[in-house]
Amino acid sequence: MIAQELEVSLHMAFVEARQQRHEFITVEHLLLALLDNPSAAEVLKACAAH
């Protein structure tokens, strides 16, 4: 079983791709979804991602 936060992020990536009428979920969709997740955004900041 995957963590609840990951499940939500994957769902949000799907929603983002669907809203843009994209056929596939890409890394970009997942990154956008992760940026809306406070825990994931904190990890990215800790890794000096800009």
PQR file with spaces between the fields and no chain letter, atoms N, CA, C, O and H, PARSE charges and radii, in Angstrom:
ATOM       1  N    MET     1       0.843   -1.183    0.000 -0.4000 1.5000
ATOM       2  CA   MET     1       0.000    0.000    0.000 -0.0000 2.0000
ATOM       3  C    MET     1       0.886    1.244    0.000  0.5500 1.7000
ATOM       4  O    MET     1       1.893    1.299    0.706 -0.5500 1.4000
ATOM       5  N    ILE     2       0.501    2.245   -0.802 -0.4000 1.5000
ATOM       6  CA   ILE     2       1.278    3.478   -0.838 -0.0000 2.0000
ATOM       7  C    ILE     2       0.740    4.467    0.185  0.5500 1.7000
ATOM       8  O    ILE     2      -0.416    4.392    0.602 -0.5500 1.4000
ATOM       9  H    ILE     2      -0.317    2.201   -1.375  0.4000 1.0000
ATOM      10  N    ALA     3       1.590    5.378    0.570 -0.4000 1.5000
ATOM      11  CA   ALA     3       1.210    6.372    1.570 -0.0000 2.0000
ATOM      12  C    ALA     3       0.073    7.249    1.050  0.5500 1.7000
ATOM      13  O    ALA     3      -0.044    7.487   -0.152 -0.5500 1.4000
ATOM      14  H    ALA     3       2.529    5.438    0.231  0.4000 1.0000
ATOM      15  N    GLN     4      -0.745    7.715    1.955 -0.4000 1.5000
ATOM      16  CA   GLN     4      -1.904    8.548    1.608 -0.0000 2.0000
ATOM      17  C    GLN     4      -1.478    9.795    0.832  0.5500 1.7000
ATOM      18  O    GLN     4      -2.114   10.147   -0.162 -0.5500 1.4000
ATOM      19  H    GLN     4      -0.651    7.521    2.932  0.4000 1.0000
ATOM      20  N    GLU     5      -0.412   10.463    1.272 -0.4000 1.5000
ATOM      21  CA   GLU     5       0.039   11.680    0.588 -0.0000 2.0000
ATOM      22  C    GLU     5       0.466   11.385   -0.844  0.5500 1.7000
ATOM      23  O    GLU     5       0.190   12.173   -1.749 -0.5500 1.4000
ATOM      24  H    GLU     5       0.105   10.177    2.079  0.4000 1.0000
ATOM      25  N    LEU     6       1.137   10.255   -1.056 -0.4000 1.5000
ATOM      26  CA   LEU     6       1.550    9.888   -2.405 -0.0000 2.0000
ATOM      27  C    LEU     6       0.339    9.600   -3.271  0.5500 1.7000
ATOM      28  O    LEU     6       0.291    9.995   -4.436 -0.5500 1.4000
ATOM      29  H    LEU     6       1.361    9.615   -0.322  0.4000 1.0000
ATOM      30  N    GLU     7      -0.626    8.921   -2.708 -0.4000 1.5000
ATOM      31  CA   GLU     7      -1.849    8.616   -3.450 -0.0000 2.0000
ATOM      32  C    GLU     7      -2.555    9.905   -3.881  0.5500 1.7000
ATOM      33  O    GLU     7      -3.029   10.009   -5.012 -0.5500 1.4000
ATOM      34  H    GLU     7      -0.587    8.600   -1.762  0.4000 1.0000
ATOM      35  N    VAL     8      -2.621   10.866   -2.993 -0.4000 1.5000
ATOM      36  CA   VAL     8      -3.246   12.151   -3.312 -0.0000 2.0000
ATOM      37  C    VAL     8      -2.451   12.863   -4.403  0.5500 1.7000
ATOM      38  O    VAL     8      -3.039   13.413   -5.334 -0.5500 1.4000
ATOM      39  H    VAL     8      -2.235   10.782   -2.074  0.4000 1.0000
ATOM      40  N    SER     9      -1.129   12.858   -4.301 -0.4000 1.5000
ATOM      41  CA   SER     9      -0.291   13.510   -5.312 -0.0000 2.0000
ATOM      42  C    SER     9      -0.454   12.859   -6.679  0.5500 1.7000
ATOM      43  O    SER     9      -0.520   13.554   -7.692 -0.5500 1.4000
ATOM      44  H    SER     9      -0.651   12.411   -3.545  0.4000 1.0000
ATOM      45  N    LEU    10      -0.519   11.540   -6.714 -0.4000 1.5000
ATOM      46  CA   LEU    10      -0.724   10.846   -7.990 -0.0000 2.0000
ATOM      47  C    LEU    10      -2.085   11.200   -8.584  0.5500 1.7000
ATOM      48  O    LEU    10      -2.214   11.390   -9.794 -0.5500 1.4000
ATOM      49  H    LEU    10      -0.465   10.975   -5.890  0.4000 1.0000
ATOM      50  N    HIS    11      -3.093   11.287   -7.727 -0.4000 1.5000
ATOM      51  CA   HIS    11      -4.421   11.674   -8.205 -0.0000 2.0000
ATOM      52  C    HIS    11      -4.397   13.100   -8.756  0.5500 1.7000
ATOM      53  O    HIS    11      -4.988   13.375   -9.800 -0.5500 1.4000
ATOM      54  H    HIS    11      -2.988   11.133   -6.744  0.4000 1.0000
ATOM      55  N    MET    12      -3.720   13.996   -8.059 -0.4000 1.5000
ATOM      56  CA   MET    12      -3.649   15.380   -8.520 -0.0000 2.0000
ATOM      57  C    MET    12      -2.883   15.486   -9.838  0.5500 1.7000
ATOM      58  O    MET    12      -3.222   16.317  -10.680 -0.5500 1.4000
ATOM      59  H    MET    12      -3.240   13.773   -7.211  0.4000 1.0000
ATOM      60  N    ALA    13      -1.862   14.660  -10.027 -0.4000 1.5000
ATOM      61  CA   ALA    13      -1.140   14.629  -11.302 -0.0000 2.0000
ATOM      62  C    ALA    13      -2.076   14.181  -12.415  0.5500 1.7000
ATOM      63  O    ALA    13      -2.047   14.730  -13.516 -0.5500 1.4000
ATOM      64  H    ALA    13      -1.587   13.985   -9.342  0.4000 1.0000
ATOM      65  N    PHE    14      -2.904   13.186  -12.127 -0.4000 1.5000
ATOM      66  CA   PHE    14      -3.892   12.717  -13.098 -0.0000 2.0000
ATOM      67  C    PHE    14      -4.877   13.831  -13.446  0.5500 1.7000
ATOM      68  O    PHE    14      -5.188   14.046  -14.618 -0.5500 1.4000
ATOM      69  H    PHE    14      -2.928   12.741  -11.233  0.4000 1.0000
ATOM      70  N    VAL    15      -5.362   14.533  -12.433 -0.4000 1.5000
ATOM      71  CA   VAL    15      -6.312   15.624  -12.651 -0.0000 2.0000
ATOM      72  C    VAL    15      -5.670   16.718  -13.500  0.5500 1.7000
ATOM      73  O    VAL    15      -6.298   17.237  -14.423 -0.5500 1.4000
ATOM      74  H    VAL    15      -5.109   14.358  -11.481  0.4000 1.0000
ATOM      75  N    GLU    16      -4.436   17.066  -13.195 -0.4000 1.5000
ATOM      76  CA   GLU    16      -3.717   18.097  -13.956 -0.0000 2.0000
ATOM      77  C    GLU    16      -3.582   17.702  -15.423  0.5500 1.7000
ATOM      78  O    GLU    16      -3.841   18.514  -16.312 -0.5500 1.4000
ATOM      79  H    GLU    16      -3.925   16.644  -12.446  0.4000 1.0000
ATOM      80  N    ALA    17      -3.182   16.476  -15.676 -0.4000 1.5000
ATOM      81  CA   ALA    17      -3.036   15.997  -17.055 -0.0000 2.0000
ATOM      82  C    ALA    17      -4.385   16.018  -17.770  0.5500 1.7000
ATOM      83  O    ALA    17      -4.475   16.411  -18.933 -0.5500 1.4000
ATOM      84  H    ALA    17      -2.971   15.817  -14.954  0.4000 1.0000
ATOM      85  N    ARG    18      -5.404   15.602  -17.081 -0.4000 1.5000
ATOM      86  CA   ARG    18      -6.747   15.551  -17.676 -0.0000 2.0000
ATOM      87  C    ARG    18      -7.259   16.951  -18.005  0.5500 1.7000
ATOM      88  O    ARG    18      -7.860   17.162  -19.058 -0.5500 1.4000
ATOM      89  H    ARG    18      -5.331   15.283  -16.136  0.4000 1.0000
ATOM      90  N    GLN    19      -7.021   17.908  -17.104 -0.4000 1.5000
ATOM      91  CA   GLN    19      -7.461   19.285  -17.338 -0.0000 2.0000
ATOM      92  C    GLN    19      -6.778   19.887  -18.562  0.5500 1.7000
ATOM      93  O    GLN    19      -7.365   20.703  -19.272 -0.5500 1.4000
ATOM      94  H    GLN    19      -6.532   17.736  -16.249  0.4000 1.0000
ATOM      95  N    GLN    20      -5.543   19.482  -18.800 -0.4000 1.5000
ATOM      96  CA   GLN    20      -4.795   19.986  -19.953 -0.0000 2.0000
ATOM      97  C    GLN    20      -5.047   19.148  -21.203  0.5500 1.7000
ATOM      98  O    GLN    20      -4.447   19.381  -22.252 -0.5500 1.4000
ATOM      99  H    GLN    20      -5.066   18.819  -18.223  0.4000 1.0000
ATOM     100  N    ARG    21      -5.939   18.173  -21.076 -0.4000 1.5000
ATOM     101  CA   ARG    21      -6.295   17.269  -22.168 -0.0000 2.0000
ATOM     102  C    ARG    21      -5.081   16.496  -22.698  0.5500 1.7000
ATOM     103  O    ARG    21      -4.958   16.243  -23.896 -0.5500 1.4000
ATOM     104  H    ARG    21      -6.426   17.984  -20.223  0.4000 1.0000
ATOM     105  N    HIS    22      -4.194   16.131  -21.774 -0.4000 1.5000
ATOM     106  CA   HIS    22      -3.034   15.319  -22.130 -0.0000 2.0000
ATOM     107  C    HIS    22      -3.398   13.845  -22.021  0.5500 1.7000
ATOM     108  O    HIS    22      -4.168   13.438  -21.151 -0.5500 1.4000
ATOM     109  H    HIS    22      -4.294   16.336  -20.801  0.4000 1.0000
ATOM     110  N    GLU    23      -2.835   13.067  -22.912 -0.4000 1.5000
ATOM     111  CA   GLU    23      -3.148   11.640  -22.958 -0.0000 2.0000
ATOM     112  C    GLU    23      -2.436   10.860  -21.858  0.5500 1.7000
ATOM     113  O    GLU    23      -2.944    9.847  -21.379 -0.5500 1.4000
ATOM     114  H    GLU    23      -2.209   13.398  -23.619  0.4000 1.0000
ATOM     115  N    PHE    24      -1.258   11.338  -21.461 -0.4000 1.5000
ATOM     116  CA   PHE    24      -0.438   10.630  -20.482 -0.0000 2.0000
ATOM     117  C    PHE    24      -0.096   11.543  -19.312  0.5500 1.7000
ATOM     118  O    PHE    24      -0.065   12.766  -19.450 -0.5500 1.4000
ATOM     119  H    PHE    24      -0.846   12.162  -21.851  0.4000 1.0000
ATOM     120  N    ILE    25       0.157   10.938  -18.170 -0.4000 1.5000
ATOM     121  CA   ILE    25       0.680   11.667  -17.015 -0.0000 2.0000
ATOM     122  C    ILE    25       2.196   11.665  -17.155  0.5500 1.7000
ATOM     123  O    ILE    25       2.809   10.612  -17.330 -0.5500 1.4000
ATOM     124  H    ILE    25       0.132    9.945  -18.057  0.4000 1.0000
ATOM     125  N    THR    26       2.794   12.842  -17.076 -0.4000 1.5000
ATOM     126  CA   THR    26       4.243   12.964  -17.236 -0.0000 2.0000
ATOM     127  C    THR    26       4.892   13.379  -15.915  0.5500 1.7000
ATOM     128  O    THR    26       4.213   13.651  -14.924 -0.5500 1.4000
ATOM     129  H    THR    26       2.296   13.697  -16.933  0.4000 1.0000
ATOM     130  N    VAL    27       6.193   13.418  -15.931 -0.4000 1.5000
ATOM     131  CA   VAL    27       6.953   13.857  -14.753 -0.0000 2.0000
ATOM     132  C    VAL    27       6.559   15.288  -14.388  0.5500 1.7000
ATOM     133  O    VAL    27       6.502   15.635  -13.208 -0.5500 1.4000
ATOM     134  H    VAL    27       6.744   13.197  -16.735  0.4000 1.0000
ATOM     135  N    GLU    28       6.291   16.107  -15.382 -0.4000 1.5000
ATOM     136  CA   GLU    28       5.904   17.490  -15.121 -0.0000 2.0000
ATOM     137  C    GLU    28       4.589   17.568  -14.350  0.5500 1.7000
ATOM     138  O    GLU    28       4.451   18.382  -13.438 -0.5500 1.4000
ATOM     139  H    GLU    28       6.337   15.825  -16.341  0.4000 1.0000
ATOM     140  N    HIS    29       3.628   16.728  -14.712 -0.4000 1.5000
ATOM     141  CA   HIS    29       2.357   16.703  -13.978 -0.0000 2.0000
ATOM     142  C    HIS    29       2.593   16.281  -12.530  0.5500 1.7000
ATOM     143  O    HIS    29       2.017   16.852  -11.604 -0.5500 1.4000
ATOM     144  H    HIS    29       3.740   16.066  -15.453  0.4000 1.0000
ATOM     145  N    LEU    30       3.437   15.286  -12.350 -0.4000 1.5000
ATOM     146  CA   LEU    30       3.726   14.810  -10.995 -0.0000 2.0000
ATOM     147  C    LEU    30       4.446   15.884  -10.180  0.5500 1.7000
ATOM     148  O    LEU    30       4.144   16.071   -9.001 -0.5500 1.4000
ATOM     149  H    LEU    30       3.905   14.822  -13.102  0.4000 1.0000
ATOM     150  N    LEU    31       5.387   16.586  -10.793 -0.4000 1.5000
ATOM     151  CA   LEU    31       6.100   17.646  -10.084 -0.0000 2.0000
ATOM     152  C    LEU    31       5.138   18.753   -9.664  0.5500 1.7000
ATOM     153  O    LEU    31       5.218   19.241   -8.536 -0.5500 1.4000
ATOM     154  H    LEU    31       5.631   16.434  -11.751  0.4000 1.0000
ATOM     155  N    LEU    32       4.239   19.152  -10.543 -0.4000 1.5000
ATOM     156  CA   LEU    32       3.242   20.164  -10.181 -0.0000 2.0000
ATOM     157  C    LEU    32       2.398   19.701   -8.998  0.5500 1.7000
ATOM     158  O    LEU    32       2.114   20.481   -8.089 -0.5500 1.4000
ATOM     159  H    LEU    32       4.173   18.756  -11.459  0.4000 1.0000
ATOM     160  N    ALA    33       2.006   18.454   -9.012 -0.4000 1.5000
ATOM     161  CA   ALA    33       1.208   17.910   -7.914 -0.0000 2.0000
ATOM     162  C    ALA    33       2.019   17.874   -6.617  0.5500 1.7000
ATOM     163  O    ALA    33       1.496   18.186   -5.548 -0.5500 1.4000
ATOM     164  H    ALA    33       2.236   17.820   -9.751  0.4000 1.0000
ATOM     165  N    LEU    34       3.278   17.500   -6.711 -0.4000 1.5000
ATOM     166  CA   LEU    34       4.120   17.434   -5.514 -0.0000 2.0000
ATOM     167  C    LEU    34       4.350   18.815   -4.915  0.5500 1.7000
ATOM     168  O    LEU    34       4.472   18.946   -3.698 -0.5500 1.4000
ATOM     169  H    LEU    34       3.703   17.247   -7.580  0.4000 1.0000
ATOM     170  N    LEU    35       4.409   19.840   -5.749 -0.4000 1.5000
ATOM     171  CA   LEU    35       4.601   21.195   -5.236 -0.0000 2.0000
ATOM     172  C    LEU    35       3.402   21.668   -4.420  0.5500 1.7000
ATOM     173  O    LEU    35       3.536   22.558   -3.581 -0.5500 1.4000
ATOM     174  H    LEU    35       4.310   19.733   -6.738  0.4000 1.0000
ATOM     175  N    ASP    36       2.239   21.083   -4.656 -0.4000 1.5000
ATOM     176  CA   ASP    36       1.053   21.409   -3.861 -0.0000 2.0000
ATOM     177  C    ASP    36       0.992   20.612   -2.560  0.5500 1.7000
ATOM     178  O    ASP    36       0.124   20.849   -1.719 -0.5500 1.4000
ATOM     179  H    ASP    36       2.130   20.359   -5.338  0.4000 1.0000
ATOM     180  N    ASN    37       1.913   19.673   -2.403 -0.4000 1.5000
ATOM     181  CA   ASN    37       1.974   18.848   -1.195 -0.0000 2.0000
ATOM     182  C    ASN    37       3.022   19.472   -0.265  0.5500 1.7000
ATOM     183  O    ASN    37       4.207   19.482   -0.599 -0.5500 1.4000
ATOM     184  H    ASN    37       2.618   19.481   -3.086  0.4000 1.0000
ATOM     185  N    PRO    38       2.607   19.987    0.889 -0.5600 1.5000
ATOM     186  CA   PRO    38       3.555   20.668    1.782  0.2800 2.0000
ATOM     187  C    PRO    38       4.770   19.814    2.168  0.5500 1.7000
ATOM     188  O    PRO    38       5.883   20.336    2.240 -0.5500 1.4000
ATOM     189  N    SER    39       4.581   18.542    2.412 -0.4000 1.5000
ATOM     190  CA   SER    39       5.702   17.675    2.791 -0.0000 2.0000
ATOM     191  C    SER    39       6.692   17.539    1.644  0.5500 1.7000
ATOM     192  O    SER    39       7.903   17.632    1.848 -0.5500 1.4000
ATOM     193  H    SER    39       3.677   18.118    2.354  0.4000 1.0000
ATOM     194  N    ALA    40       6.183   17.321    0.450 -0.4000 1.5000
ATOM     195  CA   ALA    40       7.053   17.168   -0.720 -0.0000 2.0000
ATOM     196  C    ALA    40       7.753   18.482   -1.045  0.5500 1.7000
ATOM     197  O    ALA    40       8.935   18.485   -1.389 -0.5500 1.4000
ATOM     198  H    ALA    40       5.200   17.245    0.284  0.4000 1.0000
ATOM     199  N    ALA    41       7.038   19.589   -0.939 -0.4000 1.5000
ATOM     200  CA   ALA    41       7.640   20.892   -1.208 -0.0000 2.0000
ATOM     201  C    ALA    41       8.771   21.169   -0.224  0.5500 1.7000
ATOM     202  O    ALA    41       9.797   21.739   -0.597 -0.5500 1.4000
ATOM     203  H    ALA    41       6.078   19.586   -0.660  0.4000 1.0000
ATOM     204  N    GLU    42       8.588   20.770    1.020 -0.4000 1.5000
ATOM     205  CA   GLU    42       9.632   20.951    2.039 -0.0000 2.0000
ATOM     206  C    GLU    42      10.882   20.137    1.692  0.5500 1.7000
ATOM     207  O    GLU    42      12.002   20.622    1.853 -0.5500 1.4000
ATOM     208  H    GLU    42       7.755   20.306    1.322  0.4000 1.0000
ATOM     209  N    VAL    43      10.696   18.923    1.226 -0.4000 1.5000
ATOM     210  CA   VAL    43      11.822   18.076    0.821 -0.0000 2.0000
ATOM     211  C    VAL    43      12.556   18.710   -0.350  0.5500 1.7000
ATOM     212  O    VAL    43      13.787   18.742   -0.367 -0.5500 1.4000
ATOM     213  H    VAL    43       9.786   18.529    1.095  0.4000 1.0000
ATOM     214  N    LEU    44      11.814   19.214   -1.329 -0.4000 1.5000
ATOM     215  CA   LEU    44      12.445   19.858   -2.483 -0.0000 2.0000
ATOM     216  C    LEU    44      13.243   21.085   -2.054  0.5500 1.7000
ATOM     217  O    LEU    44      14.345   21.313   -2.553 -0.5500 1.4000
ATOM     218  H    LEU    44      10.814   19.188   -1.316  0.4000 1.0000
ATOM     219  N    LYS    45      12.698   21.872   -1.139 -0.4000 1.5000
ATOM     220  CA   LYS    45      13.421   23.042   -0.630 -0.0000 2.0000
ATOM     221  C    LYS    45      14.690   22.617    0.095  0.5500 1.7000
ATOM     222  O    LYS    45      15.726   23.267   -0.042 -0.5500 1.4000
ATOM     223  H    LYS    45      11.802   21.687   -0.734  0.4000 1.0000
ATOM     224  N    ALA    46      14.624   21.544    0.859 -0.4000 1.5000
ATOM     225  CA   ALA    46      15.790   21.049    1.596 -0.0000 2.0000
ATOM     226  C    ALA    46      16.890   20.583    0.651  0.5500 1.7000
ATOM     227  O    ALA    46      18.070   20.602    1.000 -0.5500 1.4000
ATOM     228  H    ALA    46      13.782   21.016    0.970  0.4000 1.0000
ATOM     229  N    CYS    47      16.496   20.167   -0.544 -0.4000 1.5000
ATOM     230  CA   CYS    47      17.469   19.717   -1.556 -0.0000 2.0000
ATOM     231  C    CYS    47      17.935   20.874   -2.424  0.5500 1.7000
ATOM     232  O    CYS    47      18.620   20.666   -3.425 -0.5500 1.4000
ATOM     233  H    CYS    47      15.538   20.151   -0.828  0.4000 1.0000
ATOM     234  N    ALA    48      17.570   22.086   -2.048 -0.4000 1.5000
ATOM     235  CA   ALA    48      17.933   23.302   -2.774 -0.0000 2.0000
ATOM     236  C    ALA    48      17.370   23.320   -4.186  0.5500 1.7000
ATOM     237  O    ALA    48      18.003   23.853   -5.098 -0.5500 1.4000
ATOM     238  H    ALA    48      17.014   22.256   -1.234  0.4000 1.0000
ATOM     239  N    ALA    49      16.198   22.750   -4.376 -0.4000 1.5000
ATOM     240  CA   ALA    49      15.527   22.823   -5.680 -0.0000 2.0000
ATOM     241  C    ALA    49      14.887   24.198   -5.804  0.5500 1.7000
ATOM     242  O    ALA    49      14.220   24.676   -4.887 -0.5500 1.4000
ATOM     243  H    ALA    49      15.683   22.318   -3.635  0.4000 1.0000
ATOM     244  N    HIS    50      15.102   24.816   -6.942 -0.4000 1.5000
ATOM     245  CA   HIS    50      14.540   26.166   -7.158 -0.0000 2.0000
ATOM     246  C    HIS    50      13.571   26.131   -8.290  0.5500 1.7000
ATOM     247  O    HIS    50      12.987   27.158   -8.635 -0.5500 1.4000
ATOM     248  H    HIS    50      15.644   24.428   -7.687  0.4000 1.0000
